[in-house]
CSV table of C-alpha atoms in Angstrom, one decimal:
chain,number,residue,atom,x,y,z
A,1,MET,CA,-0.3,0.2,0.0
A,2,LYS,CA,2.8,2.2,0.7
A,3,THR,CA,4.2,2.1,-2.8
A,4,ILE,CA,0.8,2.4,-4.2
A,5,ALA,CA,0.3,5.5,-2.1
A,6,ARG,CA,3.7,6.8,-2.9
A,7,PHE,CA,2.7,6.4,-6.7
A,8,ILE,CA,-0.1,8.2,-6.6
A,9,LEU,CA,0.6,11.0,-4.6
A,10,TYR,CA,3.9,12.3,-6.0
A,11,THR,CA,4.1,10.9,-9.6
A,12,ILE,CA,0.2,10.8,-10.3
A,13,LEU,CA,-0.7,14.1,-8.7
A,14,GLY,CA,2.7,15.9,-8.0
A,15,TRP,CA,3.0,16.6,-4.3
A,16,LYS,CA,6.2,16.8,-2.0
A,17,LEU,CA,6.3,15.3,1.4
A,18,GLU,CA,8.7,17.3,3.7
A,19,ASN,CA,9.8,15.5,6.3
A,20,ASP,CA,8.2,13.3,7.8
A,21,PHE,CA,5.4,12.1,10.7
A,22,PRO,CA,7.7,11.8,13.6
A,23,GLN,CA,8.1,7.9,15.1
A,24,GLU,CA,8.8,9.4,18.7
A,25,PRO,CA,7.0,9.6,20.5
A,26,LYS,CA,4.2,7.4,19.9
A,27,LYS,CA,1.9,9.5,20.9
A,28,TYR,CA,0.9,13.0,19.4
A,29,VAL,CA,-2.2,15.6,18.2
A,30,VAL,CA,-1.5,16.5,14.7
A,31,ILE,CA,-3.4,20.1,13.6
A,32,ALA,CA,-3.5,20.1,10.0
A,33,ALA,CA,-4.2,23.0,8.0
A,34,PRO,CA,-5.7,25.2,6.2
A,35,HIS,CA,-8.3,22.7,5.7
A,36,THR,CA,-10.5,24.6,3.0
A,37,SER,CA,-11.5,21.5,0.7
A,38,TRP,CA,-13.1,17.9,0.5
A,39,LEU,CA,-9.4,17.4,-1.2
A,40,ASP,CA,-7.7,17.7,2.3
A,41,PHE,CA,-8.7,14.2,3.3
A,42,PRO,CA,-7.7,12.6,0.2
A,43,ILE,CA,-4.5,14.4,0.2
A,44,ALA,CA,-3.9,13.9,4.1
A,45,ILE,CA,-4.6,10.0,4.1
A,46,LEU,CA,-2.7,9.6,1.0
A,47,SER,CA,0.8,11.3,2.9
A,48,ARG,CA,-0.1,9.2,5.9
A,49,MET,CA,-0.2,6.2,3.9
A,50,THR,CA,3.0,6.7,2.2
A,51,SER,CA,5.0,8.2,5.5
A,52,GLY,CA,3.4,4.4,7.0
A,53,THR,CA,2.7,6.2,10.1
A,54,MET,CA,-0.9,5.7,11.3
A,55,VAL,CA,-2.9,8.6,12.3
A,56,HIS,CA,-6.3,8.5,13.1
A,57,PHE,CA,-9.2,10.9,12.6
A,58,ILE,CA,-12.6,12.2,14.2
A,59,GLY,CA,-15.3,13.1,11.7
A,60,LYS,CA,-18.9,14.2,11.9
A,61,SER,CA,-21.1,10.9,12.6
A,62,SER,CA,-23.1,11.2,9.1
A,63,LEU,CA,-19.3,10.3,7.3
A,64,PHE,CA,-20.0,6.9,9.1
A,65,LYS,CA,-23.5,6.2,8.3
A,66,GLY,CA,-24.7,4.5,5.0
A,67,PRO,CA,-22.6,2.5,2.3
A,68,PHE,CA,-19.1,4.7,3.4
A,69,GLY,CA,-19.0,3.9,7.2
A,70,PHE,CA,-17.1,1.5,7.2
A,71,PHE,CA,-14.7,3.0,4.6
A,72,PHE,CA,-13.9,5.8,7.2
A,73,LYS,CA,-13.4,3.4,9.8
A,74,ALA,CA,-11.0,1.1,7.9
A,75,LEU,CA,-9.1,4.7,7.7
A,76,GLY,CA,-9.0,5.4,10.9
A,77,GLY,CA,-11.5,7.1,11.9
A,78,THR,CA,-13.6,8.1,14.8
A,79,PRO,CA,-17.7,9.4,14.7
A,80,VAL,CA,-18.2,12.1,16.4
A,81,ASP,CA,-22.1,13.3,17.4
A,82,ARG,CA,-21.6,16.8,17.1
A,83,SER,CA,-25.2,17.5,17.6
A,84,LYS,CA,-24.9,16.4,21.5
A,85,SER,CA,-23.0,18.9,24.0
A,86,THR,CA,-20.7,15.7,25.5
A,87,ASN,CA,-17.0,16.4,26.4
A,88,MET,CA,-15.1,15.7,23.2
A,89,VAL,CA,-12.1,16.9,25.1
A,90,ASP,CA,-12.0,14.5,28.2
A,91,ALA,CA,-13.5,11.7,25.9
A,92,VAL,CA,-10.3,12.2,23.3
A,93,ILE,CA,-7.7,12.2,26.3
A,94,ASP,CA,-9.5,9.5,27.9
A,95,VAL,CA,-8.7,7.4,24.5
A,96,PHE,CA,-5.1,8.5,24.6
A,97,ASN,CA,-4.5,7.1,27.8
A,98,THR,CA,-5.7,3.7,26.8
A,99,LYS,CA,-3.7,3.2,24.2
A,100,GLU,CA,0.1,2.9,23.4
A,101,GLU,CA,0.6,4.5,20.3
A,102,PHE,CA,-1.7,7.1,19.3
A,103,ARG,CA,-1.7,9.6,16.9
A,104,LEU,CA,-4.5,12.2,16.2
A,105,GLY,CA,-5.3,14.3,13.1
A,106,ILE,CA,-7.2,17.3,14.1
A,107,SER,CA,-8.1,20.4,11.6
A,108,PRO,CA,-7.8,23.2,14.2
A,109,GLU,CA,-10.4,25.1,11.9
A,110,GLY,CA,-12.9,22.9,12.9
A,111,THR,CA,-14.7,23.1,9.1
A,112,ARG,CA,-13.6,23.8,5.7
A,113,LYS,CA,-15.4,27.5,5.9
A,114,LYS,CA,-13.8,30.5,7.1
A,115,VAL,CA,-13.4,31.0,10.4
A,116,ASP,CA,-11.9,33.8,12.6
A,117,LYS,CA,-10.2,32.0,14.8
A,118,TRP,CA,-9.6,27.8,15.6
A,119,LYS,CA,-11.0,26.3,17.9
A,120,THR,CA,-9.3,24.8,20.7
A,121,GLY,CA,-9.9,21.8,21.0
A,122,PHE,CA,-7.2,20.5,20.1
A,123,TYR,CA,-4.8,22.2,22.5
A,124,TYR,CA,-6.6,21.1,25.8
A,125,ILE,CA,-6.3,17.6,24.3
A,126,ALA,CA,-2.7,17.5,23.9
A,127,LYS,CA,-2.4,18.9,27.2
A,128,GLY,CA,-4.8,17.1,29.1
A,129,ALA,CA,-3.3,13.9,27.5
A,130,LYS,CA,0.5,15.3,27.8
A,131,VAL,CA,1.0,15.1,24.6
A,132,PRO,CA,3.1,17.0,22.5
A,133,ILE,CA,1.2,18.9,18.9
A,134,VAL,CA,2.4,18.7,15.2
A,135,MET,CA,1.8,20.5,12.6
A,136,ALA,CA,1.1,19.6,9.3
A,137,THR,CA,0.6,21.7,6.1
A,138,LEU,CA,-1.4,21.2,3.1
A,139,ASP,CA,0.1,23.7,1.0
A,140,PHE,CA,-2.0,23.4,-2.6
A,141,LYS,CA,-0.2,26.1,-4.0
A,142,ASN,CA,3.6,24.6,-3.9
A,143,LYS,CA,1.8,20.8,-3.6
A,144,LYS,CA,4.1,20.6,-0.3
A,145,ILE,CA,3.2,18.5,3.1
A,146,LYS,CA,5.2,20.0,5.9
A,147,ILE,CA,5.4,18.0,9.2
A,148,SER,CA,6.8,19.9,12.1
A,149,LYS,CA,8.8,17.8,14.7
A,150,PRO,CA,6.5,17.4,18.0
A,151,TYR,CA,6.1,20.7,19.9
A,152,TYR,CA,5.1,20.5,23.6
A,153,THR,CA,3.2,23.0,24.8
A,154,THR,CA,3.9,25.9,27.6
A,155,ASP,CA,1.6,27.1,30.4
A,156,ASN,CA,1.3,30.1,27.7
A,157,ILE,CA,-1.6,30.1,25.1
A,158,GLU,CA,-1.4,32.9,23.5
A,159,ALA,CA,2.6,32.0,22.9
A,160,ASP,CA,1.9,28.4,21.8
A,161,PHE,CA,-1.0,29.8,19.2
A,162,GLU,CA,1.8,32.3,17.9
A,163,VAL,CA,3.6,29.1,17.1
A,164,PHE,CA,1.4,27.5,16.0
A,165,TYR,CA,-0.2,30.5,13.3
A,166,SER,CA,3.4,31.3,12.1
A,167,PHE,CA,4.4,27.5,11.0
A,168,PHE,CA,1.3,28.0,8.8
A,169,LYS,CA,1.6,31.1,7.6
A,170,ASP,CA,2.1,31.9,3.6
A,171,VAL,CA,0.2,28.3,3.5
A,172,LYS,CA,-2.2,28.4,0.5
A,173,GLY,CA,-5.3,25.9,0.7
A,174,LYS,CA,-7.4,24.8,-2.0
A,175,ASN,CA,-9.9,27.5,-1.5
A,176,PRO,CA,-7.3,30.1,-0.1
A,177,GLU,CA,-10.0,33.0,0.5
A,178,LEU,CA,-11.5,30.2,3.1
A,179,PHE,CA,-8.0,30.6,5.4
């Protein structure tokens, strides 16, 4: 599968992977941005397959129903019912605490629509699970996926978010007006 994914991502689609997903530590949160198109998902899955590193994801529960539900679960997805007010952060921290190896990919925007500010759930998941954050870009302008080294949060959320924002500065999503 790795060879096929590389062929599709690099040769057919023309993307480049700058760096790779860290093998250590075995647990971390991946924030991938910008998330401006449905095309982000297959590019992210191909990059994950190319690296051979399993990065799980969560998605709206409607994706996991019907004929394609098994497909998203097989790709490492977990459904989330966004209509219920459950404490998602604590639930994901519990998942981290029960696994020896777990990497979770999240879009900090929380949607493909334009947002004024990022959601903070990923940050509190990382803090609560005591795991670092790895940043991953999907730069459609340059067809480049760039992955950071693990970043351990501090006690200063504003400073931490400045690190995140600076990593994604000048990255162009498929629909750049939405980022």
